[in-house]
mmCIF file with all atom_site columns, C-alpha atoms and ligand atoms in Angstrom:
data_model
loop_
_atom_site.group_PDB
_atom_site.id
_atom_site.type_symbol
_atom_site.label_atom_id
_atom_site.label_alt_id
_atom_site.label_comp_id
_atom_site.label_asym_id
_atom_site.label_entity_id
_atom_site.label_seq_id
_atom_site.pdbx_PDB_ins_code
_atom_site.Cartn_x
_atom_site.Cartn_y
_atom_site.Cartn_z
_atom_site.occupancy
_atom_site.B_iso_or_equiv
_atom_site.pdbx_formal_charge
_atom_site.auth_seq_id
_atom_site.auth_comp_id
_atom_site.auth_asym_id
_atom_site.auth_atom_id
_atom_site.pdbx_PDB_model_num
ATOM   1   C  CA  . MET A 1 1   ? 95.560  90.876  78.393  1.00 54.00 ? 1008 MET A CA  1
ATOM   2   C  CA  . HIS A 1 2   ? 92.293  91.587  80.501  1.00 85.00 ? 1009 HIS A CA  1
ATOM   3   C  CA  . GLU A 1 3   ? 91.882  94.835  77.695  1.00 90.00 ? 1010 GLU A CA  1
ATOM   4   C  CA  . LEU A 1 4   ? 90.791  93.016  75.318  1.00 93.00 ? 1011 LEU A CA  1
ATOM   5   C  CA  . SER A 1 5   ? 87.482  90.768  77.437  1.00 93.00 ? 1012 SER A CA  1
ATOM   6   C  CA  . ILE A 1 6   ? 86.814  94.764  78.463  1.00 93.00 ? 1013 ILE A CA  1
ATOM   7   C  CA  . THR A 1 7   ? 86.516  95.824  75.590  1.00 96.00 ? 1014 THR A CA  1
ATOM   8   C  CA  . LYS A 1 8   ? 84.230  93.381  73.899  1.00 96.00 ? 1015 LYS A CA  1
ATOM   9   C  CA  . THR A 1 9   ? 81.693  93.428  77.047  1.00 95.00 ? 1016 THR A CA  1
ATOM   10  C  CA  . MET A 1 10  ? 81.344  97.397  76.517  1.00 96.00 ? 1017 MET A CA  1
ATOM   11  C  CA  . LEU A 1 11  ? 81.341  97.270  72.697  1.00 97.00 ? 1018 LEU A CA  1
ATOM   12  C  CA  . ASP A 1 12  ? 79.063  95.095  73.256  1.00 97.00 ? 1019 ASP A CA  1
ATOM   13  C  CA  . LEU A 1 13  ? 76.772  97.356  75.478  1.00 96.00 ? 1020 LEU A CA  1
ATOM   14  C  CA  . VAL A 1 14  ? 77.173  100.355 73.582  1.00 97.00 ? 1021 VAL A CA  1
ATOM   15  C  CA  . VAL A 1 15  ? 75.912  98.980  70.544  1.00 97.00 ? 1022 VAL A CA  1
ATOM   16  C  CA  . GLU A 1 16  ? 72.812  97.956  72.846  1.00 96.00 ? 1023 GLU A CA  1
ATOM   17  C  CA  . GLN A 1 17  ? 71.948  101.078 74.543  1.00 95.00 ? 1024 GLN A CA  1
ATOM   18  C  CA  . ALA A 1 18  ? 72.377  102.911 70.706  1.00 96.00 ? 1025 ALA A CA  1
ATOM   19  C  CA  . GLN A 1 19  ? 70.242  100.932 69.582  1.00 95.00 ? 1026 GLN A CA  1
ATOM   20  C  CA  . GLU A 1 20  ? 67.388  101.518 72.924  1.00 95.00 ? 1027 GLU A CA  1
ATOM   21  C  CA  . ASN A 1 21  ? 67.706  104.313 71.415  1.00 93.00 ? 1028 ASN A CA  1
ATOM   22  C  CA  . GLY A 1 22  ? 66.899  104.240 67.736  1.00 95.00 ? 1029 GLY A CA  1
ATOM   23  C  CA  . ALA A 1 23  ? 70.317  104.916 66.695  1.00 96.00 ? 1030 ALA A CA  1
ATOM   24  C  CA  . ASP A 1 24  ? 72.225  103.459 64.334  1.00 94.00 ? 1031 ASP A CA  1
ATOM   25  C  CA  . LYS A 1 25  ? 75.285  104.577 64.918  1.00 96.00 ? 1032 LYS A CA  1
ATOM   26  C  CA  . VAL A 1 26  ? 77.413  105.903 67.673  1.00 98.00 ? 1033 VAL A CA  1
ATOM   27  C  CA  . GLU A 1 27  ? 79.794  109.001 67.123  1.00 97.00 ? 1034 GLU A CA  1
ATOM   28  C  CA  . GLY A 1 28  ? 81.653  109.256 70.649  1.00 98.00 ? 1035 GLY A CA  1
ATOM   29  C  CA  . ILE A 1 29  ? 82.449  106.822 73.952  1.00 98.00 ? 1036 ILE A CA  1
ATOM   30  C  CA  . ARG A 1 30  ? 82.559  108.277 77.000  1.00 97.00 ? 1037 ARG A CA  1
ATOM   31  C  CA  . LEU A 1 31  ? 84.501  105.543 79.483  1.00 97.00 ? 1038 LEU A CA  1
ATOM   32  C  CA  . VAL A 1 32  ? 86.165  106.279 83.478  1.00 96.00 ? 1039 VAL A CA  1
ATOM   33  C  CA  . ILE A 1 33  ? 88.844  104.863 84.202  1.00 95.00 ? 1040 ILE A CA  1
ATOM   34  C  CA  . GLY A 1 34  ? 90.353  104.289 87.859  1.00 94.00 ? 1041 GLY A CA  1
ATOM   35  C  CA  . GLU A 1 35  ? 93.977  104.566 87.367  1.00 91.00 ? 1042 GLU A CA  1
ATOM   36  C  CA  . MET A 1 36  ? 93.781  100.713 90.039  1.00 89.00 ? 1043 MET A CA  1
ATOM   37  C  CA  . SER A 1 37  ? 91.787  99.608  87.264  1.00 91.00 ? 1044 SER A CA  1
ATOM   38  C  CA  . GLY A 1 38  ? 94.977  98.162  86.121  1.00 89.00 ? 1045 GLY A CA  1
ATOM   39  C  CA  . VAL A 1 39  ? 93.227  99.298  82.639  1.00 92.00 ? 1046 VAL A CA  1
ATOM   40  C  CA  . VAL A 1 40  ? 95.177  100.737 79.342  1.00 92.00 ? 1047 VAL A CA  1
ATOM   41  C  CA  . ASP A 1 41  ? 93.504  102.997 77.787  1.00 91.00 ? 1048 ASP A CA  1
ATOM   42  C  CA  . ASP A 1 42  ? 95.863  102.737 74.694  1.00 93.00 ? 1049 ASP A CA  1
ATOM   43  C  CA  . CYS A 1 43  ? 94.867  98.478  74.697  1.00 94.00 ? 1050 CYS A CA  1
ATOM   44  C  CA  . VAL A 1 44  ? 91.410  99.470  75.327  1.00 95.00 ? 1051 VAL A CA  1
ATOM   45  C  CA  . ARG A 1 45  ? 92.038  102.338 71.728  1.00 95.00 ? 1052 ARG A CA  1
ATOM   46  C  CA  . PHE A 1 46  ? 92.974  98.998  70.492  1.00 96.00 ? 1053 PHE A CA  1
ATOM   47  C  CA  . TYR A 1 47  ? 90.312  95.943  70.724  1.00 96.00 ? 1054 TYR A CA  1
ATOM   48  C  CA  . PHE A 1 48  ? 88.198  98.867  70.356  1.00 97.00 ? 1055 PHE A CA  1
ATOM   49  C  CA  . GLU A 1 49  ? 88.658  99.609  67.068  1.00 96.00 ? 1056 GLU A CA  1
ATOM   50  C  CA  . PHE A 1 50  ? 89.873  95.650  65.609  1.00 96.00 ? 1057 PHE A CA  1
ATOM   51  C  CA  . LEU A 1 51  ? 85.939  95.300  67.550  1.00 97.00 ? 1058 LEU A CA  1
ATOM   52  C  CA  . SER A 1 52  ? 83.648  97.374  66.943  1.00 98.00 ? 1059 SER A CA  1
ATOM   53  C  CA  . LYS A 1 53  ? 84.753  96.805  62.428  1.00 97.00 ? 1060 LYS A CA  1
ATOM   54  C  CA  . GLY A 1 54  ? 81.187  96.250  60.576  1.00 97.00 ? 1061 GLY A CA  1
ATOM   55  C  CA  . THR A 1 55  ? 78.921  98.021  64.414  1.00 97.00 ? 1062 THR A CA  1
ATOM   56  C  CA  . ILE A 1 56  ? 77.420  100.364 64.066  1.00 97.00 ? 1063 ILE A CA  1
ATOM   57  C  CA  . ALA A 1 57  ? 80.046  101.864 66.873  1.00 98.00 ? 1064 ALA A CA  1
ATOM   58  C  CA  . GLU A 1 58  ? 82.830  101.745 64.474  1.00 97.00 ? 1065 GLU A CA  1
ATOM   59  C  CA  . GLY A 1 59  ? 84.876  105.256 63.802  1.00 97.00 ? 1066 GLY A CA  1
ATOM   60  C  CA  . ALA A 1 60  ? 83.800  105.813 66.855  1.00 97.00 ? 1067 ALA A CA  1
ATOM   61  C  CA  . ARG A 1 61  ? 85.195  109.067 69.020  1.00 97.00 ? 1068 ARG A CA  1
ATOM   62  C  CA  . LEU A 1 62  ? 86.202  106.752 72.741  1.00 97.00 ? 1069 LEU A CA  1
ATOM   63  C  CA  . SER A 1 63  ? 87.640  109.618 75.386  1.00 97.00 ? 1070 SER A CA  1
ATOM   64  C  CA  . PHE A 1 64  ? 88.297  108.106 79.110  1.00 96.00 ? 1071 PHE A CA  1
ATOM   65  C  CA  . ARG A 1 65  ? 87.843  109.357 82.475  1.00 95.00 ? 1072 ARG A CA  1
ATOM   66  C  CA  . ARG A 1 66  ? 90.646  109.077 84.628  1.00 94.00 ? 1073 ARG A CA  1
ATOM   67  C  CA  . VAL A 1 67  ? 89.815  108.795 87.990  1.00 94.00 ? 1074 VAL A CA  1
ATOM   68  C  CA  . THR A 1 68  ? 92.785  109.441 90.971  1.00 93.00 ? 1075 THR A CA  1
ATOM   69  C  CA  . PRO A 1 69  ? 92.977  106.795 93.422  1.00 93.00 ? 1076 PRO A CA  1
ATOM   70  C  CA  . LYS A 1 70  ? 91.671  108.165 97.103  1.00 94.00 ? 1077 LYS A CA  1
ATOM   71  C  CA  . ALA A 1 71  ? 91.440  105.525 100.750 1.00 95.00 ? 1078 ALA A CA  1
ATOM   72  C  CA  . ARG A 1 72  ? 90.348  106.459 103.461 1.00 96.00 ? 1079 ARG A CA  1
ATOM   73  C  CA  . CYS A 1 73  ? 92.541  105.444 106.784 1.00 97.00 ? 1080 CYS A CA  1
ATOM   74  C  CA  . ARG A 1 74  ? 90.699  102.737 109.308 1.00 97.00 ? 1081 ARG A CA  1
ATOM   75  C  CA  . GLY A 1 75  ? 92.619  105.014 112.299 1.00 96.00 ? 1082 GLY A CA  1
ATOM   76  C  CA  . CYS A 1 76  ? 91.946  108.604 111.642 1.00 97.00 ? 1083 CYS A CA  1
ATOM   77  C  CA  . GLY A 1 77  ? 88.559  107.834 109.166 1.00 97.00 ? 1084 GLY A CA  1
ATOM   78  C  CA  . LYS A 1 78  ? 90.087  110.579 106.180 1.00 97.00 ? 1085 LYS A CA  1
ATOM   79  C  CA  . GLU A 1 79  ? 90.001  110.634 103.450 1.00 96.00 ? 1086 GLU A CA  1
ATOM   80  C  CA  . PHE A 1 80  ? 93.734  110.761 101.349 1.00 94.00 ? 1087 PHE A CA  1
ATOM   81  C  CA  . THR A 1 81  ? 94.421  110.616 97.548  1.00 93.00 ? 1088 THR A CA  1
ATOM   82  C  CA  . LEU A 1 82  ? 97.395  107.902 96.968  1.00 89.00 ? 1089 LEU A CA  1
ATOM   83  C  CA  . ASN A 1 83  ? 100.103 108.876 95.596  1.00 77.00 ? 1090 ASN A CA  1
ATOM   84  C  CA  . GLY A 1 84  ? 102.302 106.126 93.772  1.00 71.00 ? 1091 GLY A CA  1
ATOM   85  C  CA  . LEU A 1 85  ? 103.041 103.200 95.994  1.00 69.00 ? 1092 LEU A CA  1
ATOM   86  C  CA  . ASP A 1 86  ? 103.074 104.906 99.778  1.00 78.00 ? 1093 ASP A CA  1
ATOM   87  C  CA  . TRP A 1 87  ? 100.515 103.684 100.403 1.00 86.00 ? 1094 TRP A CA  1
ATOM   88  C  CA  . ILE A 1 88  ? 100.352 105.705 104.797 1.00 92.00 ? 1095 ILE A CA  1
ATOM   89  C  CA  . CYS A 1 89  ? 97.790  107.800 105.674 1.00 95.00 ? 1096 CYS A CA  1
ATOM   90  C  CA  . PRO A 1 90  ? 99.402  111.246 105.770 1.00 93.00 ? 1097 PRO A CA  1
ATOM   91  C  CA  . HIS A 1 91  ? 97.830  111.949 109.049 1.00 95.00 ? 1098 HIS A CA  1
ATOM   92  C  CA  . CYS A 1 92  ? 98.030  109.325 110.903 1.00 96.00 ? 1099 CYS A CA  1
ATOM   93  C  CA  . GLN A 1 93  ? 101.113 107.418 109.288 1.00 93.00 ? 1100 GLN A CA  1
ATOM   94  C  CA  . THR A 1 94  ? 99.420  104.358 109.067 1.00 94.00 ? 1101 THR A CA  1
ATOM   95  C  CA  . THR A 1 95  ? 98.542  101.228 106.745 1.00 93.00 ? 1102 THR A CA  1
ATOM   96  C  CA  . ARG A 1 96  ? 95.383  100.392 107.675 1.00 95.00 ? 1103 ARG A CA  1
ATOM   97  C  CA  . ILE A 1 97  ? 93.847  101.729 105.074 1.00 94.00 ? 1104 ILE A CA  1
ATOM   98  C  CA  . ASP A 1 98  ? 90.666  101.447 102.292 1.00 94.00 ? 1105 ASP A CA  1
ATOM   99  C  CA  . ILE A 1 99  ? 90.772  102.264 98.404  1.00 92.00 ? 1106 ILE A CA  1
ATOM   100 C  CA  . VAL A 1 100 ? 87.460  104.064 98.252  1.00 94.00 ? 1107 VAL A CA  1
ATOM   101 C  CA  . GLU A 1 101 ? 88.368  105.426 94.128  1.00 94.00 ? 1108 GLU A CA  1
ATOM   102 C  CA  . GLY A 1 102 ? 90.396  104.681 91.589  1.00 94.00 ? 1109 GLY A CA  1
ATOM   103 C  CA  . LYS A 1 103 ? 89.462  100.995 90.599  1.00 92.00 ? 1110 LYS A CA  1
ATOM   104 C  CA  . GLU A 1 104 ? 85.313  102.364 88.572  1.00 93.00 ? 1111 GLU A CA  1
ATOM   105 C  CA  . LEU A 1 105 ? 85.681  100.682 85.897  1.00 92.00 ? 1112 LEU A CA  1
ATOM   106 C  CA  . TYR A 1 106 ? 82.812  102.099 83.456  1.00 93.00 ? 1113 TYR A CA  1
ATOM   107 C  CA  . LEU A 1 107 ? 80.765  103.231 80.757  1.00 95.00 ? 1114 LEU A CA  1
ATOM   108 C  CA  . GLU A 1 108 ? 79.777  107.145 80.891  1.00 96.00 ? 1115 GLU A CA  1
ATOM   109 C  CA  . SER A 1 109 ? 78.026  107.842 78.154  1.00 96.00 ? 1116 SER A CA  1
ATOM   110 C  CA  . ILE A 1 110 ? 77.619  107.163 74.693  1.00 97.00 ? 1117 ILE A CA  1
ATOM   111 C  CA  . GLU A 1 111 ? 76.726  110.124 71.969  1.00 96.00 ? 1118 GLU A CA  1
ATOM   112 C  CA  . VAL A 1 112 ? 74.608  109.359 69.266  1.00 94.00 ? 1119 VAL A CA  1
ATOM   113 C  CA  . PRO A 1 113 ? 73.239  111.383 65.978  1.00 90.00 ? 1120 PRO A CA  1
HETATM 114 ZN ZN1 . ZN  B 2 .   ? 95.372  108.010 109.265 1.00 72.76 ? 1321 ZN  B ZN1 1
#
């Protein structure tokens, strides 16, 4: 489970950013998670509740924005949404594709009072 270290890193960043802004509490945290990043929301939530205890981020509301995977075909150069495990260009049927979106994992914003 790599969610534990991800959540820990995210929490450190949140606390750091809140303190830089002079806040003594964090109300909400917004994360962007690509569907191909392999990160499970519920795991992050679980670890967050556990790790944030006693920090200024305790009790903060977590929200997630999922990013649908997108690929670009190396053959015809078109971009398309990836559906499940069908890694084939719908335009020219080649399997030579590059993932351009969907592996994201970052902190989008935090809410402080
Ligand atoms: Zn193509």
